[in-house]
mmCIF file of C-alpha atoms and ligand atoms in Angstrom:
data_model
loop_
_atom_site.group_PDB
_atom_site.id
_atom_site.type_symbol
_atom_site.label_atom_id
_atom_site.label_comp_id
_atom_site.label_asym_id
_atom_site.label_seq_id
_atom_site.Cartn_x
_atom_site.Cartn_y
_atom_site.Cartn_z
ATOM 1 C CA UNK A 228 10.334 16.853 17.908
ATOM 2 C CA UNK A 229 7.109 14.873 16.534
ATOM 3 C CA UNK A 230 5.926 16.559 13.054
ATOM 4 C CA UNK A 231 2.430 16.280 12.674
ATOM 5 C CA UNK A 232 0.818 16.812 9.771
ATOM 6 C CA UNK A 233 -2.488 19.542 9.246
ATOM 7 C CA UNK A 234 -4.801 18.239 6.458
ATOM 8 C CA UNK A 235 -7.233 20.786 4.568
ATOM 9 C CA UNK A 236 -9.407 19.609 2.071
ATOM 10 C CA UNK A 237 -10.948 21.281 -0.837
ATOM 11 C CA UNK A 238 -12.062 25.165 -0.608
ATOM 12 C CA UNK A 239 -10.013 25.638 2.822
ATOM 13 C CA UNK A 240 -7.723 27.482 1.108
ATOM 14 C CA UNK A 241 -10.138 30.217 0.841
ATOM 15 C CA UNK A 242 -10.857 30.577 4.318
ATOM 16 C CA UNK A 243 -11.000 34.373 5.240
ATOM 17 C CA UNK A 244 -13.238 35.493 2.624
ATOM 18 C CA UNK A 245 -14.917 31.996 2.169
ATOM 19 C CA UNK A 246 -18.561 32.308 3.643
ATOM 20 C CA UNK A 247 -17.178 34.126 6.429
ATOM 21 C CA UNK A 248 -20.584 34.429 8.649
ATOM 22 C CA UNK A 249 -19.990 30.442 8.507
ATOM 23 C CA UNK A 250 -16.731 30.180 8.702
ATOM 24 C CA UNK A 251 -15.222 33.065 10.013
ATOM 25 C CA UNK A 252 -12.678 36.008 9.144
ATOM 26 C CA UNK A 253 -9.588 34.017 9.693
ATOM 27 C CA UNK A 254 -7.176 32.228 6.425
ATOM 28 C CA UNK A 255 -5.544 29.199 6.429
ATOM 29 C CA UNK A 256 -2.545 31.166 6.908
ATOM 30 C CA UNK A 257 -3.768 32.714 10.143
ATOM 31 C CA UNK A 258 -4.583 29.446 11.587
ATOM 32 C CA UNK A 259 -1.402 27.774 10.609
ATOM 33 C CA UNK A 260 0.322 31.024 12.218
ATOM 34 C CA UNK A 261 -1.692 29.842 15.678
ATOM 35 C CA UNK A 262 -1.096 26.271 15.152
ATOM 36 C CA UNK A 263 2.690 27.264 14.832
ATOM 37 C CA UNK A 264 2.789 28.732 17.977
ATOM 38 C CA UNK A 265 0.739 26.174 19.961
ATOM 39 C CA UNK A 266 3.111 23.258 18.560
ATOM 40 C CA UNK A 267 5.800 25.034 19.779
ATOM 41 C CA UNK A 268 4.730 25.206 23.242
ATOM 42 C CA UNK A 269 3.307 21.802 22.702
ATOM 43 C CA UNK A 270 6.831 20.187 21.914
ATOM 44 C CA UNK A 271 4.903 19.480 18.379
ATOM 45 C CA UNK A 272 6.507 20.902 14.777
ATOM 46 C CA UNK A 273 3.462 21.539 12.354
ATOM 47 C CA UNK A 274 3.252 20.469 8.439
ATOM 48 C CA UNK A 275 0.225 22.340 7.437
ATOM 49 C CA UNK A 276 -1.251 21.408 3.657
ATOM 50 C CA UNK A 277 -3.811 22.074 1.699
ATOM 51 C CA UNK A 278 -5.545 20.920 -1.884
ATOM 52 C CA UNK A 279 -8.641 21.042 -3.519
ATOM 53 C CA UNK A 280 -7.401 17.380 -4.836
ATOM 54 C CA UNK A 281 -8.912 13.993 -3.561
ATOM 55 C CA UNK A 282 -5.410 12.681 -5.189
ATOM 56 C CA UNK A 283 -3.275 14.623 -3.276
ATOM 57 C CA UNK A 284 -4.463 14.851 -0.098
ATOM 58 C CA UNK A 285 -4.330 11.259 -0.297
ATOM 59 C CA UNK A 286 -1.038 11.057 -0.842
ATOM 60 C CA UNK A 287 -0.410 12.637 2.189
ATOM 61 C CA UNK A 288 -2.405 10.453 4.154
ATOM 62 C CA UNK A 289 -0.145 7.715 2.667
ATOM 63 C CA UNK A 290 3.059 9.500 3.342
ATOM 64 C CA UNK A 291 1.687 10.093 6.984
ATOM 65 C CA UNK A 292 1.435 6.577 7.312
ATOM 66 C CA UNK A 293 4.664 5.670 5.956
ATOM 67 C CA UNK A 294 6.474 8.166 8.185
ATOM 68 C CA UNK A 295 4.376 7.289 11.538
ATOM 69 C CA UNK A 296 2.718 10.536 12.000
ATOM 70 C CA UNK A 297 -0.215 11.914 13.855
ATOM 71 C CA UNK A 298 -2.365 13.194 11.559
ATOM 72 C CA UNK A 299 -5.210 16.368 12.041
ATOM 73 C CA UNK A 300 -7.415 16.352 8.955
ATOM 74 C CA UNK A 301 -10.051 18.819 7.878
ATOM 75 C CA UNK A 302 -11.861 16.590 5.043
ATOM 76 C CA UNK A 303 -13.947 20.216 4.224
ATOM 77 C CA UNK A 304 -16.815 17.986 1.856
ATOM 78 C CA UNK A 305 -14.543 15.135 1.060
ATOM 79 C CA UNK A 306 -15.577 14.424 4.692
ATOM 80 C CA UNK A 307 -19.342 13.920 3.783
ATOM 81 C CA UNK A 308 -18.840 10.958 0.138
ATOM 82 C CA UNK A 309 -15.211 10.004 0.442
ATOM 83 C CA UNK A 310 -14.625 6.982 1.000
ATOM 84 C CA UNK A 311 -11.508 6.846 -1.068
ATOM 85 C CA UNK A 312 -10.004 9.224 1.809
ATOM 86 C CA UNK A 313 -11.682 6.872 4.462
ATOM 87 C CA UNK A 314 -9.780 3.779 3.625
ATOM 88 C CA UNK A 315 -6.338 5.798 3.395
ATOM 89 C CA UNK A 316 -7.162 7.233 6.781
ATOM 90 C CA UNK A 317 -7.549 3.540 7.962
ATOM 91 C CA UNK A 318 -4.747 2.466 7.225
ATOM 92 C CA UNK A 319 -3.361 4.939 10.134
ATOM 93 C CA UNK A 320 0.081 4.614 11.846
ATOM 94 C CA UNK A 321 -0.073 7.023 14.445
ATOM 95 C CA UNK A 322 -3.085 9.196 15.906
ATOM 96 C CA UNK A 323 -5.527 11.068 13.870
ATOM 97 C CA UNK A 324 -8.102 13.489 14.941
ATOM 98 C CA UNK A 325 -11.237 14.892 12.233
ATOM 99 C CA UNK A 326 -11.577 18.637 12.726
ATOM 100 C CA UNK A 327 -14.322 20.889 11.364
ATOM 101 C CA UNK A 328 -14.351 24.752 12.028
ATOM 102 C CA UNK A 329 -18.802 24.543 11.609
ATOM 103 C CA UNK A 330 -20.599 22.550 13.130
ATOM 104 C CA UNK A 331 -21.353 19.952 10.548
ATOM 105 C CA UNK A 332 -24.803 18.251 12.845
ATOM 106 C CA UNK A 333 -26.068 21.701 12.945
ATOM 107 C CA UNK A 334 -26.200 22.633 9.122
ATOM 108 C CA UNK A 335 -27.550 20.967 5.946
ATOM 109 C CA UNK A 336 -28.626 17.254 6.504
ATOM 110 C CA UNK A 337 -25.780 16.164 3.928
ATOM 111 C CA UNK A 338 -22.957 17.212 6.566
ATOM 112 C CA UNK A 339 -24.262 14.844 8.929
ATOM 113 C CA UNK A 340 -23.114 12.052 7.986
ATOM 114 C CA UNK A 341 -19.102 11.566 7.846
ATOM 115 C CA UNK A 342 -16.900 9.235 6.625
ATOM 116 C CA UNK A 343 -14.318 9.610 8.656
ATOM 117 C CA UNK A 344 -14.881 9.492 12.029
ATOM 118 C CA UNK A 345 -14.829 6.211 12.316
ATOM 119 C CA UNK A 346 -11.329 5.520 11.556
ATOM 120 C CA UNK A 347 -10.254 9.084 13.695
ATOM 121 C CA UNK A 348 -9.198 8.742 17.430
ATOM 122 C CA UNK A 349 -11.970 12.007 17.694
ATOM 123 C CA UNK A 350 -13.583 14.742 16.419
ATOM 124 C CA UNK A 351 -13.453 18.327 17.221
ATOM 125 C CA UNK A 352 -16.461 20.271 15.385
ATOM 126 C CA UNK A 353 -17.459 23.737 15.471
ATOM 127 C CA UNK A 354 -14.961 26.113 17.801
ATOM 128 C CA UNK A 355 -13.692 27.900 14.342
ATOM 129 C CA UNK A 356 -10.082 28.092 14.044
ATOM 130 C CA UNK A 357 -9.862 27.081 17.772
ATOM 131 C CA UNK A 358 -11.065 23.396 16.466
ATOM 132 C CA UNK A 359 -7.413 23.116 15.329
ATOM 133 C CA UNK A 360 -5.975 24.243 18.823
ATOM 134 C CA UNK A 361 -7.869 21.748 20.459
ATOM 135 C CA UNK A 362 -7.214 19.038 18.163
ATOM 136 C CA UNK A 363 -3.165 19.500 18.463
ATOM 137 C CA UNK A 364 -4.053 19.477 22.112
ATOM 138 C CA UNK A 365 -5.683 16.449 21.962
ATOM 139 C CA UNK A 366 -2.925 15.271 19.512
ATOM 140 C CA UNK A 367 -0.335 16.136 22.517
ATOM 141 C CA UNK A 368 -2.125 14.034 24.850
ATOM 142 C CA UNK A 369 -2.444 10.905 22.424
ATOM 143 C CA UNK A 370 1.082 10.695 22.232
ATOM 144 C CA UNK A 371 1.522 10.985 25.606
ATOM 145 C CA UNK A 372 -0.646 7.996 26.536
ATOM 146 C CA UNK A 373 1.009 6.429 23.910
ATOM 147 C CA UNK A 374 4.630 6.650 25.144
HETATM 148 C C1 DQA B 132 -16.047 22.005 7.000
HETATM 149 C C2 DQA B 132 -17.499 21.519 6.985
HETATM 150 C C3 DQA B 132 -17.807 20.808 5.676
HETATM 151 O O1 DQA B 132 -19.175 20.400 5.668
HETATM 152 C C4 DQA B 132 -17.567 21.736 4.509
HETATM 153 O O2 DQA B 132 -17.780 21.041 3.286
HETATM 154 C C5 DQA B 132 -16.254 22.406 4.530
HETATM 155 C C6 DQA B 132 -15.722 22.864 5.803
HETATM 156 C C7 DQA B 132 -15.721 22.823 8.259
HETATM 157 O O3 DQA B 132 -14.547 22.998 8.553
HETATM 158 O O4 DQA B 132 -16.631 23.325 8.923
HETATM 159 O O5 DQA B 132 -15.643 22.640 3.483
HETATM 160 O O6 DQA B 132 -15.198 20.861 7.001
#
């Protein structure tokens, strides 16, 4: 079974009581409960992480690179000045997909710009925790044109 890995950036780990007419009721733990599930069915095992640490979370990038796996990465505000977390993401061995639960374009003018889309196969933005459904969807079907 393919292990992909689920990225959260800094402040994610509050999710549930975390600005929650933003972001919603759900935690982390909820939507790695869902994600669980949907792997399962998907033929996908999850690895879900999450830091507050630029260091870190690099460090998984790298190790997701090393071990050739798909990657879906919520960059929370790393997403918006990182480019240390850009250039890891780069250097990419396997598909990678940027997921936001907002809707960065619609908020504050500093979350439009991000530094990662570039180097991501896509972006989902803005369906809450479904944004992580869809990306392992799209995740499934990478790998499937892939192989
Ligand atoms: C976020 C959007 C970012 O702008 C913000 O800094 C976050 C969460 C989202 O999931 O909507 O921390 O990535």
């Amino acid at each position: 079974m393919t292990t992909v890995l689920i990225l959260n950036g800094p402040n994610l780990g509050r999710l549930g009581s975390r600005e929650p007419e933003i972001y919603g009721s759900a935690t982390l733990a909820d939507i790695e409960a869902a994600c669980k599930d949907l792997g399962a069915q998907l033929g996908l095992q999850v690895d879900l992480r999450q830091t507050d640490d630029e260091a870190e979370l690099i460090g998984w990038v790298h190790e997701a690179a090393d071990r050739r796996l798909p990657v879906i990465i919520n960059p929370a505000a790393f997403t918006h000045y990182s480019y240390a977390l850009r250039d890891a993401l780069a250097m990419r061995t396997a598909p990678l997909v940027e997921v936001h639960l907002s809707n960065p374009a619609a908020r504050e003018s500093f979350r439009h710009a991000s530094v990662v889309s570039a180097v991501a196969d896509g972006t989902i933005a803005g369906f809450g925790p479904g944004s992580y459904e869809l990306a392992l969807r799209a995740v499934a079907r990478l790998i499937e044109a892939a192989t």
